[in-house]
Amino acid sequence: MPGIHEVHALSYTAEQMFDLVADVARYPEFLPWIVATRVRSNSETEMVADMLVGFKSIREKFTSKVTKDRPNAITVHYLDGPLRDLDNRWIFTSLGQGGCELDFCVDFTFKNVMFEALAGQYFERAFRKMVAAFETRAEELYGSSNSSAQSVA
């Protein structure tokens, strides 16, 4: 299963980053390729949401179950859509002085092996663009940050 794992040190609190990531309904406002979201159910510990992803004329809907452990972690489990599997995990660790370490990983498997090989070439670039969008959104919501990213994949 292809995947990416990154660790970022951010000047935002774990609570701020948790809130930003957990606010799935706002994703279309700042994430590239996210056309729409629909939150089917939401509680303090669990959410089920649909996400419509689009690029040019291609549109695909994903349904995921999101498990929330405030403010420490968010785990996303793929339920339905064009992939065989898609899981991601966000871990937020307080660093003191108002900052946190963001540990993010995503693993995916396409139903079509040929498509996986093709899309895998572009996935890392797309992933990095989406991570940057989260950092930009944090800056818009919470003010300027000096972050340092390091890939561990």
Short mmCIF file of the C-alpha atoms (twelve columns), coordinates in Angstrom:
data_MODEL
# 
_entry.id   MODEL 
# 
loop_
_atom_site.group_PDB 
_atom_site.id 
_atom_site.type_symbol 
_atom_site.label_atom_id 
_atom_site.label_alt_id 
_atom_site.label_comp_id 
_atom_site.label_asym_id 
_atom_site.label_seq_id 
_atom_site.Cartn_x 
_atom_site.Cartn_y 
_atom_site.Cartn_z 
_atom_site.pdbx_PDB_model_num 
ATOM 1   C CA . MET A 1   0.000   0.000  0.000   1 
ATOM 2   C CA . PRO A 2   1.634   3.313  -1.068  1 
ATOM 3   C CA . GLY A 3   1.818   5.973  1.588   1 
ATOM 4   C CA . ILE A 4   3.391   9.155  2.824   1 
ATOM 5   C CA . HIS A 5   4.434   10.127 6.328   1 
ATOM 6   C CA . GLU A 6   5.457   13.623 7.409   1 
ATOM 7   C CA . VAL A 7   6.201   15.407 10.653  1 
ATOM 8   C CA . HIS A 8   5.819   19.184 10.991  1 
ATOM 9   C CA . ALA A 9   6.687   21.397 13.954  1 
ATOM 10  C CA . LEU A 10  4.172   24.248 14.056  1 
ATOM 11  C CA . SER A 11  3.721   27.292 16.273  1 
ATOM 12  C CA . TYR A 12  -0.001  26.525 16.645  1 
ATOM 13  C CA . THR A 13  -1.406  24.589 19.591  1 
ATOM 14  C CA . ALA A 14  -2.504  20.972 19.321  1 
ATOM 15  C CA . GLU A 15  -6.074  22.145 20.000  1 
ATOM 16  C CA . GLN A 16  -5.946  24.674 17.139  1 
ATOM 17  C CA . MET A 17  -4.647  22.131 14.650  1 
ATOM 18  C CA . PHE A 18  -7.117  19.509 15.865  1 
ATOM 19  C CA . ASP A 19  -9.986  21.967 15.328  1 
ATOM 20  C CA . LEU A 20  -8.752  22.872 11.847  1 
ATOM 21  C CA . VAL A 21  -8.430  19.231 10.718  1 
ATOM 22  C CA . ALA A 22  -11.713 18.161 12.354  1 
ATOM 23  C CA . ASP A 23  -13.664 20.914 10.548  1 
ATOM 24  C CA . VAL A 24  -14.343 18.770 7.475   1 
ATOM 25  C CA . ALA A 25  -17.321 20.903 6.432   1 
ATOM 26  C CA . ARG A 26  -14.939 23.810 5.678   1 
ATOM 27  C CA . TYR A 27  -12.499 21.801 3.506   1 
ATOM 28  C CA . PRO A 28  -13.915 23.083 0.184   1 
ATOM 29  C CA . GLU A 29  -12.950 26.620 1.281   1 
ATOM 30  C CA . PHE A 30  -9.213  25.904 1.323   1 
ATOM 31  C CA . LEU A 31  -8.246  22.427 0.120   1 
ATOM 32  C CA . PRO A 32  -7.396  21.954 -3.548  1 
ATOM 33  C CA . TRP A 33  -9.567  19.471 -5.424  1 
ATOM 34  C CA . ILE A 34  -12.206 19.277 -2.672  1 
ATOM 35  C CA . VAL A 35  -15.402 20.270 -4.452  1 
ATOM 36  C CA . ALA A 36  -17.871 19.593 -1.624  1 
ATOM 37  C CA . THR A 37  -18.287 17.832 1.707   1 
ATOM 38  C CA . ARG A 38  -21.311 16.513 3.541   1 
ATOM 39  C CA . VAL A 39  -21.128 15.581 7.209   1 
ATOM 40  C CA . ARG A 40  -23.621 12.746 7.737   1 
ATOM 41  C CA . SER A 41  -23.114 12.475 11.492  1 
ATOM 42  C CA . ASN A 42  -20.863 14.163 14.003  1 
ATOM 43  C CA . SER A 43  -20.156 13.769 17.705  1 
ATOM 44  C CA . GLU A 44  -17.235 14.580 19.997  1 
ATOM 45  C CA . THR A 45  -15.586 11.246 19.143  1 
ATOM 46  C CA . GLU A 46  -16.798 10.217 15.691  1 
ATOM 47  C CA . MET A 47  -17.895 11.631 12.347  1 
ATOM 48  C CA . VAL A 48  -19.062 10.104 9.075   1 
ATOM 49  C CA . ALA A 49  -18.556 12.364 6.078   1 
ATOM 50  C CA . ASP A 50  -18.716 12.340 2.287   1 
ATOM 51  C CA . MET A 51  -16.136 14.236 0.277   1 
ATOM 52  C CA . LEU A 52  -16.459 15.045 -3.416  1 
ATOM 53  C CA . VAL A 53  -13.027 15.334 -5.018  1 
ATOM 54  C CA . GLY A 54  -12.675 16.829 -8.467  1 
ATOM 55  C CA . PHE A 55  -9.963  17.507 -10.992 1 
ATOM 56  C CA . LYS A 56  -10.968 18.876 -14.386 1 
ATOM 57  C CA . SER A 57  -13.886 16.688 -15.540 1 
ATOM 58  C CA . ILE A 58  -13.227 13.860 -13.045 1 
ATOM 59  C CA . ARG A 59  -15.410 13.732 -9.909  1 
ATOM 60  C CA . GLU A 60  -15.259 11.005 -7.255  1 
ATOM 61  C CA . LYS A 61  -17.089 10.686 -3.933  1 
ATOM 62  C CA . PHE A 62  -15.429 9.200  -0.856  1 
ATOM 63  C CA . THR A 63  -17.113 8.274  2.398   1 
ATOM 64  C CA . SER A 64  -15.012 8.051  5.540   1 
ATOM 65  C CA . LYS A 65  -15.404 7.449  9.247   1 
ATOM 66  C CA . VAL A 66  -13.408 9.909  11.323  1 
ATOM 67  C CA . THR A 67  -12.424 8.961  14.869  1 
ATOM 68  C CA . LYS A 68  -11.564 11.942 17.067  1 
ATOM 69  C CA . ASP A 69  -9.444  11.858 20.232  1 
ATOM 70  C CA . ARG A 70  -9.438  15.533 21.194  1 
ATOM 71  C CA . PRO A 71  -6.827  17.136 21.026  1 
ATOM 72  C CA . ASN A 72  -4.407  14.262 20.430  1 
ATOM 73  C CA . ALA A 73  -5.391  12.482 17.236  1 
ATOM 74  C CA . ILE A 74  -7.746  12.146 14.285  1 
ATOM 75  C CA . THR A 75  -7.921  8.857  12.406  1 
ATOM 76  C CA . VAL A 76  -9.739  8.544  9.088   1 
ATOM 77  C CA . HIS A 77  -10.972 5.161  7.832   1 
ATOM 78  C CA . TYR A 78  -12.220 4.797  4.284   1 
ATOM 79  C CA . LEU A 79  -15.729 3.350  3.967   1 
ATOM 80  C CA . ASP A 80  -16.685 3.728  0.306   1 
ATOM 81  C CA . GLY A 81  -15.512 5.208  -2.976  1 
ATOM 82  C CA . PRO A 82  -13.237 4.565  -5.950  1 
ATOM 83  C CA . LEU A 83  -10.310 3.203  -3.940  1 
ATOM 84  C CA . ARG A 84  -9.799  -0.169 -2.339  1 
ATOM 85  C CA . ASP A 85  -8.482  1.475  0.828   1 
ATOM 86  C CA . LEU A 86  -7.518  4.900  2.161   1 
ATOM 87  C CA . ASP A 87  -6.491  5.580  5.734   1 
ATOM 88  C CA . ASN A 88  -4.866  8.556  7.314   1 
ATOM 89  C CA . ARG A 89  -3.805  9.552  10.790  1 
ATOM 90  C CA . TRP A 90  -3.137  12.939 12.334  1 
ATOM 91  C CA . ILE A 91  -1.312  13.038 15.683  1 
ATOM 92  C CA . PHE A 92  -0.987  16.355 17.503  1 
ATOM 93  C CA . THR A 93  1.680   16.563 20.229  1 
ATOM 94  C CA . SER A 94  2.075   19.704 22.337  1 
ATOM 95  C CA . LEU A 95  5.604   21.103 22.272  1 
ATOM 96  C CA . GLY A 96  5.162   23.838 24.852  1 
ATOM 97  C CA . GLN A 97  5.305   27.589 24.189  1 
ATOM 98  C CA . GLY A 98  2.033   27.219 22.256  1 
ATOM 99  C CA . GLY A 99  3.398   24.978 19.518  1 
ATOM 100 C CA . CYS A 100 2.762   21.406 18.481  1 
ATOM 101 C CA . GLU A 101 4.203   18.633 16.396  1 
ATOM 102 C CA . LEU A 102 1.919   17.408 13.644  1 
ATOM 103 C CA . ASP A 103 2.551   13.801 12.615  1 
ATOM 104 C CA . PHE A 104 0.545   12.921 9.517   1 
ATOM 105 C CA . CYS A 105 0.458   9.761  7.445   1 
ATOM 106 C CA . VAL A 106 -1.738  8.530  4.627   1 
ATOM 107 C CA . ASP A 107 -1.890  5.075  3.053   1 
ATOM 108 C CA . PHE A 108 -3.963  4.178  0.009   1 
ATOM 109 C CA . THR A 109 -4.671  1.371  -2.428  1 
ATOM 110 C CA . PHE A 110 -6.482  1.803  -5.734  1 
ATOM 111 C CA . LYS A 111 -8.867  -0.859 -6.992  1 
ATOM 112 C CA . ASN A 112 -7.083  -0.780 -10.348 1 
ATOM 113 C CA . VAL A 113 -3.349  -1.615 -10.074 1 
ATOM 114 C CA . MET A 114 -2.569  0.171  -13.344 1 
ATOM 115 C CA . PHE A 115 -4.282  3.343  -12.121 1 
ATOM 116 C CA . GLU A 116 -2.405  3.074  -8.815  1 
ATOM 117 C CA . ALA A 117 0.928   3.045  -10.629 1 
ATOM 118 C CA . LEU A 118 -0.051  6.093  -12.691 1 
ATOM 119 C CA . ALA A 119 -1.649  8.089  -9.869  1 
ATOM 120 C CA . GLY A 120 1.126   7.164  -7.452  1 
ATOM 121 C CA . GLN A 121 3.516   9.284  -9.504  1 
ATOM 122 C CA . TYR A 122 1.399   12.386 -8.823  1 
ATOM 123 C CA . PHE A 123 0.148   11.525 -5.348  1 
ATOM 124 C CA . GLU A 124 3.178   12.825 -3.454  1 
ATOM 125 C CA . ARG A 125 2.995   16.214 -5.202  1 
ATOM 126 C CA . ALA A 126 -0.751  16.448 -4.558  1 
ATOM 127 C CA . PHE A 127 -0.252  15.389 -0.937  1 
ATOM 128 C CA . ARG A 128 2.338   18.121 -0.351  1 
ATOM 129 C CA . LYS A 129 0.017   20.716 -1.904  1 
ATOM 130 C CA . MET A 130 -2.768  19.670 0.466   1 
ATOM 131 C CA . VAL A 131 -0.476  19.754 3.528   1 
ATOM 132 C CA . ALA A 132 0.599   23.265 2.515   1 
ATOM 133 C CA . ALA A 133 -3.085  24.244 2.247   1 
ATOM 134 C CA . PHE A 134 -3.647  23.164 5.872   1 
ATOM 135 C CA . GLU A 135 -0.656  25.255 6.985   1 
ATOM 136 C CA . THR A 136 -1.904  28.270 5.013   1 
ATOM 137 C CA . ARG A 137 -5.356  27.857 6.543   1 
ATOM 138 C CA . ALA A 138 -3.833  27.723 10.045  1 
ATOM 139 C CA . GLU A 139 -1.986  30.962 9.316   1 
ATOM 140 C CA . GLU A 140 -5.220  32.598 8.101   1 
ATOM 141 C CA . LEU A 141 -7.133  31.476 11.203  1 
ATOM 142 C CA . TYR A 142 -4.485  31.752 13.918  1 
ATOM 143 C CA . GLY A 143 -1.770  34.098 12.630  1 
ATOM 144 C CA . SER A 144 1.727   33.640 11.268  1 
ATOM 145 C CA . SER A 145 3.739   30.475 11.924  1 
ATOM 146 C CA . ASN A 146 7.301   29.399 11.412  1 
ATOM 147 C CA . SER A 147 6.987   25.712 10.627  1 
ATOM 148 C CA . SER A 148 9.625   23.178 9.771   1 
ATOM 149 C CA . ALA A 149 8.558   20.138 7.825   1 
ATOM 150 C CA . GLN A 150 10.493  16.975 7.478   1 
ATOM 151 C CA . SER A 151 9.461   13.938 5.523   1 
ATOM 152 C CA . VAL A 152 10.011  10.597 7.171   1 
ATOM 153 C CA . ALA A 153 8.745   8.459  4.291   1 
# 
